[in-house]
Each structure stands twice: as structure tokens, then as C-alpha cells.
């Protein structure tokens, strides 16, 4: 079996992995990145399509009757396929507490302490607020719905430069406008000398006795103590990587799966691995804009409408925005029916054809994200497969119904016709009455002050395993009520800075002195 020795092994290449890989490589350590998904060259591989075959090559999912998670497996992680929305977690998100009144975020981490790292993340991604003249028609329609009821809206902040409005954000930007990691962190990582290997999956992590291994670094022969060996499998067969430092950045689901598979070899792991997943309270409502209302073109322009409302954040713990009802979403993820009191619902035939005719300009989907408790999880079954779970208790059911009611009210009070939507699984079977689906899941290996409450400490280091870190969304302990990508990246920059201070020398460069994109 082929063996690679490296100072640092980073597993994953998305928002949670990129910052540690870059900063440790810049600090002079030898860094190896392995990514389960395929290599991506944006101008070569991205396509302007909604073809499910193309999308499913990169976008994966896990689902049950009550919750579904969607995530990307590819070089750059989800950055190639997200909608560019880059929002800082609001201060209220950091004050969430568990059932015993304990603050869920570790001591010393709050919005204020993360702001310098948000600054750095925004600088690297070229985050800017969308211009007034750049708001898509769908965003204008949403803003009008809110304005008519006296509710406020704000223009969203995007990781973008020179958007041409092609409308294929979720299938990958061909024009270099969306600031995916392919345009900033990944080129800087390779320029700093790190090795990137795609199509290689980490199977498990094992501890090894400290040994000394000769390796080449900048033309010199050096020795490093090794702590961990990671068993890997790829298209070229099996191999192993030995490292002093292992950084888990494969995403909330990927990192949890890896640690659950590694439990026989890492017996001091916290019992919280795979638990406490925060799913960001995702609730949707669908409506048909009334005749004479401003129309929203749902098929062209940026896939995200560019507007968000914080009107209900303090009162209800939610933000409200809208999403475009793209055709693949309409037919691939839900059964839809006009709510006209017929006593039964028809998903195909005349009523469905009517909806499809008007969907491009008159259908709108309202989308709430909320500060729901971290109550979901993922477990390993006896056959080695994994299954997500979420128990719907009275509090969560009340949140769902109250939030759905609010969204329906916004639509109906504007004269919109309500469309009833029931989510379906990959086989077309309807899920339960209450079902949450999200791509913003976080917290499966959450940070905490003690091992009794989480998997890693505030520095991202796994309790009981020096040199083993979690720097991706798995470490973020609570729902955020906004898109999670920027917070994941900012926290990863914070964790990376601590690692550089510890392993890369006595001092670390100031945030303003780090390498530009």
C-alpha cells in the first residue's frame, strides 16, 4: 500500500478546509489536501443546465421522513454550487442556550470576536452588497410583498465580482463572477506549495505511535513526528497518509461519517459525534402572485433574488427571503397543488399544467431560516450505511406551523393564491407532514467548553486527540438564521490562526498582512 507522509493532512476542500490549508502552507508546513469528489476546472467542467444527471454528479443527499441534508462533493466543496449569499451570523445566534440554560457557543466566541475573521473571509471572497440596479425581478417582487405589509427588507451581500446574470449559479459559474474557492483560496493554496489530491476518500483515522519520517521540504531533508494515519480509497486504489496534524474539513455530514467510522480506533471520541446537528429552521411557502402585481422572472438572472428581511429576527428568531422556483425544484423535490378547496389535490394533469404556465413570472417561494435547536443527527447503521434523524417534538412542531403560517399570511394578505407543497424523496414518495430540508446543516461535531457537551474545544481540536482538528461546519454549534457559508469560513480562519500560532512559529501575521486572493 502506498504511504504518504506530511506535516498536515486536510480532509476536504470547501469553506471549512480552505483556510487551514492555506494558512498552514503559508506558515511553512507541508500540507496535503485530499478531496473525495472530482477535480473541477470551472471553465471546463461547469455547465449551464438543470440536468439532474449533471447536478447529481456533484450534489449528494441524505434523507429521512423528517429531515433531508444536501451537500456537495467536489474540489472546492459547496463553493462551486452555492448562491453566493454571504451573510454574517447575527449576534443573537451566538446567545442560544441548551435546555439547561448553558450557552451553546464556547466561552469567548461571539459575533464581536469573529468579526475580524468575517472581515478576512469577505476580503478573500470579494463580498459586496448587491446594487439597487442589480436586484432581480424576483427580488423586487419579494420586496414589494414585504413593503405592502410594512415590513423591511435589505439587499443581500454576495461573494461576486462582475456578475453577468446568467442565472445558473447553482450549476456553477462559467464566467468567473461567483467567487468560489477556485478563484481565491485554492490557487493560493497550490502557490504556497500544498499538494491537492482529488477522487480520494478518507475511510478512517487511526492513531500511531510517534515515529520519525524523512521527507523533502523546500529541498531540505527534515524529520517530523507523526501521530495519525488515515486510510484512504480512490480510483487508483487504496493508500494511507501519515500526518502530525489532521484537519477535518469535509463538511458537516462528511466529517461526522468519518469520525463515526473511526470510533473503533479513536475510543476517546465524545458521544456527541453525529449528534446536535442544527438544520437552520428551513421552512418554505409557495404562492402565485395576483394579476396586476409586479412580475418576477423566475428563470433568468441570479438564482437568488438578492433581498432578505430581518423583520422577525428578534421576535421569532427567523429571517425571511425568497428563492426561485426553478423547474428542477418544482418537479424534483415536491408535489404541488393549487389550494382551491376541491377536497382533493391533483399533482399532475390540468391543474399542474396551469401552474407550469404561470410559474416563470408569477410563482414565488418564500423561505425562512430560523434559530431552531440543534436537534438532528446522523447515525451509522449495522450495514455500514448512514441515516439522518430528527425527532419532531412539540416545540419544533409549533415553530414549523407558526413559521409556515407567517409565510402563508404574507402571501395571502398580498392577494397571492397559496400553492400547497409536499416534499418528496428520491423515489417520489411524500415525506411526513413536517419535513425540514436544508443545505445549511452544521454542528455534527460541535465546539464546546467541555467534552461532556461537544466534540472539539474552542480551538477546533478534538477532545482527547492532540493535533486532530475539525474546522468545517461540523464545529459550528447552532443554527444561524442565515446562509452558513460565511460563518463556516470565518470560524475556519479563526481556527487556522490558532493553529499557525501553535505550529507555525511564535507569531502569526496580522489578518491584513495575509496573502491577497
Coordinates of C-alpha atoms in Angstrom, one line a residue:
X1 CA 0.0 0.0 0.0
X2 CA 1.3 3.4 -1.0
X3 CA 2.1 5.7 2.0
X4 CA 2.5 9.5 2.1
X5 CA 4.0 11.4 5.0
X6 CA 3.0 15.0 5.5
X7 CA 3.1 17.6 8.3
X8 CA -0.6 18.4 7.8
X9 CA -3.4 16.4 6.2
X10 CA -6.5 18.4 5.4
X11 CA -9.6 16.3 4.5
X12 CA -11.9 18.2 2.3
X13 CA -11.5 21.3 0.1
X14 CA -14.6 23.5 0.9
X15 CA -15.2 26.5 3.1
X16 CA -14.1 24.8 6.3
X17 CA -10.9 23.3 4.8
X18 CA -9.5 26.0 2.7
X19 CA -8.4 28.4 5.4
X20 CA -6.4 26.0 7.5
X21 CA -4.8 24.5 4.3
X22 CA -3.7 27.9 3.1
X23 CA -2.6 29.4 6.4
X24 CA -0.5 26.4 7.4
X25 CA 1.1 26.1 4.0
X26 CA 2.0 29.8 4.2
X27 CA 3.5 29.1 7.6
X28 CA 5.9 26.7 6.0
X29 CA 4.4 23.3 6.9
X30 CA 4.0 20.6 4.3
X31 CA 0.3 20.4 3.6
X32 CA -1.6 17.6 1.7
X33 CA -5.3 18.0 0.8
X34 CA -7.5 15.1 -0.1
X35 CA -10.9 15.5 -1.6
X36 CA -13.4 12.7 -2.1
X37 CA -15.1 14.4 -5.0
X38 CA -13.7 15.1 -8.5
X39 CA -11.4 17.8 -9.7
X40 CA -13.1 20.8 -11.1
X41 CA -11.8 23.4 -13.5
X42 CA -14.8 25.9 -13.7
X43 CA -14.4 26.9 -17.3
X44 CA -14.0 23.3 -18.3
X45 CA -16.4 21.4 -16.1
X46 CA -19.3 23.7 -15.1
X47 CA -22.4 23.7 -17.3
X48 CA -25.4 26.0 -17.7
X49 CA -28.1 23.3 -17.1
X50 CA -30.6 21.9 -14.8
X51 CA -30.0 18.4 -16.0
X52 CA -30.3 16.2 -12.9
X53 CA -27.6 13.8 -14.1
X54 CA -25.1 16.7 -14.1
X55 CA -26.2 18.1 -10.8
X56 CA -26.2 14.7 -9.0
X57 CA -22.6 14.1 -10.1
X58 CA -21.7 16.8 -7.5
X59 CA -24.6 17.3 -5.2
X60 CA -25.4 14.5 -2.7
X61 CA -28.0 14.0 -0.1
X62 CA -29.1 12.1 3.0
X63 CA -32.8 11.9 3.9
X64 CA -35.4 10.5 6.2
X65 CA -39.1 11.2 6.8
X66 CA -38.4 14.3 8.9
X67 CA -35.2 15.8 7.6
X68 CA -33.0 15.9 4.5
X69 CA -29.5 17.2 4.0
X70 CA -27.9 18.3 0.7
X71 CA -24.2 18.8 0.2
X72 CA -21.5 18.9 -2.5
X73 CA -18.7 16.5 -3.1
X74 CA -16.1 18.2 -5.5
X75 CA -13.0 20.2 -5.4
X76 CA -14.0 23.5 -3.7
X77 CA -16.8 21.8 -1.8
X78 CA -20.1 23.7 -2.0
X79 CA -18.5 26.9 -3.1
X80 CA -19.0 26.0 -6.8
X81 CA -22.7 25.4 -6.3
X82 CA -23.9 27.8 -3.7
X83 CA -25.8 31.0 -4.5
X84 CA -23.1 33.4 -3.4
X85 CA -25.1 34.7 -0.5
X86 CA -22.5 35.7 2.2
X87 CA -24.1 37.0 5.4
X88 CA -22.6 37.3 8.9
X89 CA -24.3 35.3 11.6
X90 CA -26.3 37.8 13.7
X91 CA -25.3 38.5 17.3
X92 CA -28.5 36.8 18.6
X93 CA -27.3 33.5 17.1
X94 CA -24.3 33.3 19.5
X95 CA -26.6 33.7 22.6
X96 CA -28.5 30.5 22.1
X97 CA -28.7 28.1 25.1
X98 CA -29.5 24.5 25.7
X99 CA -32.3 23.1 27.7
X100 CA -30.2 23.6 30.9
X101 CA -29.6 27.3 30.2
X102 CA -26.0 26.8 29.1
X103 CA -24.7 28.9 26.3
X104 CA -24.1 26.7 23.3
X105 CA -21.1 28.6 21.8
X106 CA -17.8 28.1 23.7
X107 CA -16.7 30.8 26.1
X108 CA -15.1 33.8 24.3
X109 CA -16.6 33.2 20.8
X110 CA -19.3 35.6 19.8
X111 CA -20.1 37.9 16.9
X112 CA -17.6 40.5 18.1
X113 CA -14.8 38.1 18.4
X114 CA -15.5 36.6 15.0
X115 CA -15.8 40.0 13.2
X116 CA -12.1 40.2 12.3
X117 CA -12.4 36.8 10.7
X118 CA -15.6 37.8 8.9
X119 CA -13.6 40.7 7.6
X120 CA -10.9 38.4 6.2
X121 CA -13.4 36.0 4.7
X122 CA -15.2 38.8 3.0
X123 CA -11.9 40.2 1.7
X124 CA -10.9 36.8 0.2
X125 CA -14.3 36.3 -1.4
X126 CA -14.8 39.8 -2.6
X127 CA -18.1 40.1 -0.7
X128 CA -20.2 43.1 -1.6
X129 CA -23.8 44.2 -1.2
X130 CA -25.9 43.8 -4.3
X131 CA -26.6 47.1 -6.1
X132 CA -30.1 48.5 -6.3
X133 CA -30.0 48.2 -10.1
X134 CA -28.8 44.5 -9.8
X135 CA -31.8 43.2 -7.8
X136 CA -33.5 40.5 -9.9
X137 CA -37.2 40.9 -10.7
X138 CA -38.0 38.1 -8.3
X139 CA -36.3 40.1 -5.6
X140 CA -38.3 43.2 -6.4
X141 CA -41.5 41.1 -6.2
X142 CA -40.5 39.8 -2.8
X143 CA -39.6 43.3 -1.6
X144 CA -43.0 44.6 -2.7
X145 CA -44.8 41.8 -0.8
X146 CA -43.0 42.9 2.3
X147 CA -43.3 46.6 1.8
X148 CA -47.1 46.3 1.2
X149 CA -47.4 44.9 4.8
X150 CA -45.0 47.5 6.3
X151 CA -42.1 45.0 6.7
X152 CA -38.5 45.9 6.0
X153 CA -36.0 44.3 3.5
X154 CA -32.3 44.6 2.9
X155 CA -30.2 44.0 -0.1
X156 CA -28.1 40.8 0.4
X157 CA -24.3 40.6 0.3
X158 CA -22.8 38.3 -2.3
X159 CA -19.4 36.8 -3.0
X160 CA -19.3 38.1 -6.5
X161 CA -17.4 40.3 -9.0
X162 CA -18.8 41.3 -12.4
X163 CA -22.0 39.2 -12.4
X164 CA -23.5 38.8 -15.9
X165 CA -26.8 37.5 -14.6
X166 CA -26.7 34.1 -16.4
X167 CA -29.0 32.5 -13.8
X168 CA -27.0 29.2 -13.4
X169 CA -25.4 29.9 -10.0
X170 CA -26.3 26.5 -8.6
X171 CA -24.8 24.6 -11.5
X172 CA -21.5 26.5 -11.5
X173 CA -20.5 29.9 -12.8
X174 CA -18.7 29.7 -16.2
X175 CA -17.7 33.4 -16.1
X176 CA -15.6 33.7 -13.0
X177 CA -18.1 36.1 -11.4
X178 CA -19.2 33.9 -8.5
X179 CA -16.3 33.9 -6.1
X180 CA -16.0 30.2 -5.5
X181 CA -12.8 28.9 -3.8
X182 CA -11.5 28.1 -7.3
X183 CA -10.7 31.8 -7.7
X184 CA -9.0 32.6 -4.4
X185 CA -8.1 30.1 -1.8
X186 CA -7.4 27.1 -4.0
X187 CA -4.9 28.9 -6.3
X188 CA -3.2 30.4 -3.2
X189 CA -3.0 27.0 -1.6
X190 CA -1.2 25.4 -4.6
X191 CA 1.0 28.5 -4.9
X192 CA 2.0 28.0 -1.3
X193 CA 3.2 24.5 -2.1
X194 CA 0.4 22.4 -0.8
X195 CA -0.5 19.1 -2.6
X196 CA -4.1 18.6 -3.7
X197 CA -5.4 15.1 -4.4
X198 CA -9.0 14.6 -5.7
X199 CA -11.0 11.5 -6.1
X200 CA -9.6 10.2 -2.8
X201 CA -11.9 9.4 0.2
X202 CA -10.7 9.2 3.8
X203 CA -12.1 5.9 5.2
X204 CA -11.0 6.1 8.8
X205 CA -8.4 7.7 11.1
X206 CA -6.2 5.8 13.4
X207 CA -3.5 6.8 16.0
X208 CA 0.0 5.6 15.6
X209 CA 3.0 5.6 17.8
X210 CA 5.1 8.6 17.4
X211 CA 7.7 7.9 14.7
X212 CA 10.1 10.0 12.7
X213 CA 9.7 10.2 9.0
X214 CA 12.1 11.6 6.5
X215 CA 10.5 13.9 3.9
X216 CA 11.5 16.6 1.5
X217 CA 10.6 20.2 2.2
X218 CA 12.0 23.1 0.1
X219 CA 14.8 20.8 -1.0
X220 CA 16.0 20.0 2.6
X221 CA 15.6 16.8 4.5
X222 CA 13.7 17.1 7.7
X223 CA 12.0 14.8 10.2
X224 CA 8.6 15.2 11.8
X225 CA 6.8 13.2 14.5
X226 CA 3.7 11.5 13.2
X227 CA 0.5 10.9 15.2
X228 CA -2.2 9.8 12.8
X229 CA -2.6 7.5 9.8
X230 CA -5.6 8.0 7.6
X231 CA -6.8 5.1 5.5
X232 CA -7.9 6.3 2.0
X233 CA -9.5 4.8 -1.0
X234 CA -9.7 6.2 -4.5
X235 CA -9.9 5.4 -8.2
X236 CA -6.2 4.4 -8.1
X237 CA -6.8 2.0 -5.2
X238 CA -6.0 2.2 -1.5
X239 CA -3.3 4.3 0.2
X240 CA -2.6 5.8 3.6
X241 CA -1.5 9.2 4.7
X242 CA 0.5 9.7 7.9
X243 CA 0.5 13.1 9.5
X244 CA 1.3 15.1 12.6
X245 CA -1.8 17.2 12.2
X246 CA -5.1 16.1 10.7
X247 CA -7.7 18.7 9.9
X248 CA -11.3 17.6 9.1
X249 CA -12.9 19.9 6.6
X250 CA -15.2 17.5 4.7
X251 CA -18.4 19.2 5.7
X252 CA -21.0 18.6 8.5
X253 CA -22.1 15.2 7.1
X254 CA -18.7 14.0 5.7
X255 CA -16.8 14.8 8.9
X256 CA -19.4 13.1 11.1
X257 CA -19.3 10.0 8.9
X258 CA -15.5 9.8 9.0
X259 CA -15.4 10.1 12.8
X260 CA -18.2 7.6 13.3
X261 CA -16.3 5.1 11.1
X262 CA -13.1 5.9 13.1
X263 CA -14.7 5.3 16.5
X264 CA -13.2 1.8 16.9
X265 CA -9.7 3.4 16.6
X266 CA -10.4 6.7 18.4
X267 CA -12.1 5.3 21.5
X268 CA -11.9 8.6 23.5
X269 CA -14.2 10.4 21.0
X270 CA -17.1 12.2 22.6
X271 CA -20.5 10.6 22.4
X272 CA -21.7 13.8 20.7
X273 CA -20.2 12.8 17.3
X274 CA -23.0 12.8 14.7
X275 CA -25.5 14.5 17.1
X276 CA -26.6 18.1 17.7
X277 CA -27.0 18.9 14.0
X278 CA -28.5 22.4 13.6
X279 CA -30.6 22.5 10.4
X280 CA -31.2 26.3 10.4
X281 CA -35.0 26.0 10.6
X282 CA -35.7 25.9 6.9
X283 CA -39.4 26.4 6.1
X284 CA -40.9 27.3 2.7
X285 CA -44.2 28.6 1.4
X286 CA -45.3 28.8 -2.3
X287 CA -47.7 31.3 -3.8
X288 CA -49.0 32.7 -7.1
X289 CA -48.7 36.5 -7.5
X290 CA -52.0 38.1 -8.2
X291 CA -52.9 39.6 -11.6
X292 CA -51.6 43.1 -11.9
X293 CA -48.8 42.6 -9.3
X294 CA -45.3 43.2 -10.4
X295 CA -44.0 40.1 -12.1
X296 CA -40.8 38.3 -11.2
X297 CA -38.8 36.4 -13.8
X298 CA -38.1 33.2 -12.1
X299 CA -36.0 31.6 -14.9
X300 CA -33.3 34.1 -15.6
X301 CA -30.8 36.3 -13.7
X302 CA -29.2 35.4 -10.4
X303 CA -30.7 32.3 -8.9
X304 CA -31.0 34.1 -5.5
X305 CA -33.4 37.1 -5.6
X306 CA -31.0 39.3 -3.7
X307 CA -33.2 40.5 -0.9
X308 CA -33.6 39.4 2.8
X309 CA -35.7 40.6 5.7
X310 CA -34.6 40.7 9.3
X311 CA -38.0 42.0 10.3
X312 CA -38.8 38.9 12.5
X313 CA -35.3 38.1 13.8
X314 CA -35.6 39.4 17.3
X315 CA -39.3 38.4 17.8
X316 CA -39.3 35.0 16.2
X317 CA -35.6 34.2 15.5
X318 CA -36.1 33.9 11.8
X319 CA -35.1 35.7 8.6
X320 CA -37.3 35.7 5.5
X321 CA -36.2 35.8 1.9
X322 CA -37.4 34.2 -1.3
X323 CA -36.0 31.6 -3.7
X324 CA -36.6 31.0 -7.3
X325 CA -38.9 28.0 -8.1
X326 CA -36.6 26.5 -10.7
X327 CA -38.2 23.8 -12.8
X328 CA -36.0 21.0 -11.3
X329 CA -37.1 22.1 -7.8
X330 CA -40.8 22.2 -8.9
X331 CA -40.9 18.7 -10.2
X332 CA -38.0 17.0 -8.4
X333 CA -38.5 17.9 -4.8
X334 CA -42.2 18.5 -4.1
X335 CA -45.7 17.7 -5.0
X336 CA -47.6 20.9 -5.8
X337 CA -51.3 21.7 -5.9
X338 CA -53.3 24.9 -6.1
X339 CA -55.3 25.3 -2.9
X340 CA -58.9 25.8 -4.3
X341 CA -60.9 23.8 -1.8
X342 CA -61.8 20.9 -4.0
X343 CA -61.4 18.5 -1.2
X344 CA -58.6 16.7 -3.0
X345 CA -55.2 17.6 -4.6
X346 CA -54.1 16.8 -8.1
X347 CA -50.4 16.9 -8.8
X348 CA -50.4 16.2 -12.5
X349 CA -52.9 17.0 -15.2
X350 CA -54.8 20.2 -15.8
X351 CA -54.1 22.0 -12.5
X352 CA -50.3 21.2 -12.8
X353 CA -50.1 22.4 -16.4
X354 CA -51.8 25.7 -15.3
X355 CA -49.1 26.2 -12.6
X356 CA -46.3 25.5 -15.0
X357 CA -47.6 28.0 -17.5
X358 CA -47.6 30.8 -14.9
X359 CA -44.6 29.7 -12.8
X360 CA -41.9 31.7 -14.6
X361 CA -43.4 35.1 -13.9
X362 CA -46.0 34.7 -11.2
X363 CA -44.9 31.9 -8.8
X364 CA -42.8 32.9 -5.8
X365 CA -41.3 30.8 -2.9
X366 CA -40.9 32.4 0.5
X367 CA -38.0 30.9 2.5
X368 CA -37.5 31.3 6.3
X369 CA -34.3 30.3 8.2
X370 CA -34.5 30.2 11.9
X371 CA -32.7 29.6 15.2
X372 CA -34.0 26.1 15.7
X373 CA -32.3 24.0 18.4
X374 CA -29.6 21.6 17.2
X375 CA -31.8 18.5 17.4
X376 CA -31.0 16.5 14.3
X377 CA -28.3 13.8 13.9
X378 CA -26.8 11.2 11.7
X379 CA -26.1 7.6 12.8
X380 CA -24.3 4.6 11.4
X381 CA -26.4 1.5 10.7
X382 CA -25.4 -2.1 11.1
X383 CA -24.7 -2.4 7.4
X384 CA -22.3 0.5 7.4
X385 CA -24.7 2.9 5.8
X386 CA -25.8 6.2 7.4
X387 CA -29.2 7.6 8.2
X388 CA -30.2 11.1 9.3
X389 CA -32.8 11.6 12.0
X390 CA -34.8 14.3 13.6
X391 CA -37.4 13.9 16.3
X392 CA -40.2 16.4 15.9
X393 CA -41.2 17.4 19.4
X394 CA -44.0 19.9 20.4
X395 CA -41.7 22.9 20.3
X396 CA -40.4 22.1 16.9
X397 CA -43.8 21.4 15.5
X398 CA -45.1 24.7 16.9
X399 CA -42.1 26.5 15.2
X400 CA -42.9 24.8 11.9
X401 CA -46.6 25.6 11.9
X402 CA -46.2 29.2 13.2
X403 CA -43.5 29.9 10.6
X404 CA -45.5 28.3 7.8
X405 CA -48.5 30.4 9.0
X406 CA -46.5 33.6 8.8
X407 CA -45.2 32.9 5.3
X408 CA -48.7 32.0 4.1
X409 CA -50.0 35.1 5.7
X410 CA -47.5 37.3 3.9
X411 CA -48.7 35.7 0.6
X412 CA -52.4 35.7 1.3
X413 CA -52.6 39.3 2.6
X414 CA -51.0 40.4 -0.7
X415 CA -53.7 38.6 -2.6
X416 CA -51.5 35.6 -3.6
X417 CA -53.0 32.2 -4.3
X418 CA -51.4 29.6 -2.0
X419 CA -49.8 26.6 -3.5
X420 CA -49.6 23.5 -1.3
X421 CA -46.3 21.8 -1.4
X422 CA -45.4 18.4 0.0
X423 CA -41.8 17.3 -0.1
X424 CA -40.9 14.0 -1.8
X425 CA -37.9 11.7 -1.6
X426 CA -35.8 10.4 -4.5
X427 CA -38.5 7.8 -5.3
X428 CA -41.3 10.4 -5.4
X429 CA -42.8 9.3 -2.1
X430 CA -44.1 12.1 0.1
X431 CA -42.3 12.7 3.4
X432 CA -44.1 13.2 6.7
X433 CA -46.4 16.1 7.5
X434 CA -43.5 18.1 8.9
X435 CA -40.2 17.8 7.0
X436 CA -37.1 20.0 7.1
X437 CA -34.7 20.1 4.2
X438 CA -31.5 22.1 4.1
X439 CA -28.0 22.6 2.7
X440 CA -27.1 24.7 5.8
X441 CA -26.7 21.9 8.3
X442 CA -24.0 22.4 10.9
X443 CA -22.9 21.1 14.3
X444 CA -22.4 17.3 14.0
X445 CA -19.1 17.6 15.8
X446 CA -19.8 20.8 17.7
X447 CA -17.4 23.1 19.6
X448 CA -18.0 23.2 23.4
X449 CA -16.2 24.1 26.6
X450 CA -16.1 20.5 27.7
X451 CA -16.1 17.0 26.2
X452 CA -19.4 16.4 28.0
X453 CA -21.1 19.0 25.8
X454 CA -19.3 18.6 22.4
X455 CA -16.6 17.0 20.3
X456 CA -14.0 19.7 19.9
X457 CA -12.8 22.6 22.0
X458 CA -12.9 26.3 21.1
X459 CA -9.7 25.9 19.1
X460 CA -11.3 23.2 17.0
X461 CA -9.1 20.4 18.5
X462 CA -10.9 17.1 19.2
X463 CA -11.1 16.5 22.9
X464 CA -8.5 13.8 23.9
X465 CA -6.7 13.8 20.5
X466 CA -3.9 16.4 20.1
X467 CA -3.4 17.5 16.6
X468 CA -6.8 16.3 15.3
X469 CA -9.0 19.3 14.4
X470 CA -12.5 20.0 13.0
X471 CA -12.6 23.3 11.1
X472 CA -15.8 23.0 9.0
X473 CA -19.5 23.4 9.5
X474 CA -19.5 20.3 11.8
X475 CA -17.8 22.5 14.5
X476 CA -20.4 25.3 14.4
X477 CA -22.8 24.6 17.3
X478 CA -26.0 26.4 16.5
X479 CA -28.4 27.4 13.8
X480 CA -27.6 30.9 12.4
X481 CA -30.9 32.0 10.7
X482 CA -28.8 33.0 7.6
X483 CA -26.8 31.1 5.0
X484 CA -24.0 29.3 6.8
X485 CA -21.0 29.6 4.3
X486 CA -19.5 32.8 5.5
X487 CA -19.7 31.9 9.2
X488 CA -18.1 28.5 8.4
X489 CA -15.2 30.2 6.6
X490 CA -14.8 32.9 9.3
X491 CA -14.6 30.3 12.0
X492 CA -12.2 28.2 9.9
X493 CA -9.9 31.3 9.6
X494 CA -10.1 31.7 13.4
X495 CA -9.2 28.1 13.9
X496 CA -6.4 28.3 11.3
X497 CA -4.9 31.3 13.0
X498 CA -4.7 29.4 16.3
X499 CA -3.0 26.5 14.6
X500 CA -0.4 28.8 12.9
X501 CA 0.3 30.3 16.3
X502 CA 0.8 26.9 17.8
X503 CA 2.6 25.0 15.0
X504 CA 3.9 27.6 12.6
X505 CA 6.1 29.7 14.9
X506 CA 5.8 32.1 17.8
X507 CA 3.8 34.7 15.9
X508 CA 1.3 34.7 13.1
X509 CA 0.8 37.5 10.5
X510 CA -1.9 40.0 11.2
X511 CA -5.1 39.5 9.3
X512 CA -4.4 42.4 7.0
X513 CA -1.0 41.0 6.1
X514 CA -2.3 37.7 4.8
X515 CA -1.9 36.8 1.1
X516 CA -4.4 38.5 -1.2
X517 CA -6.7 36.4 -3.5

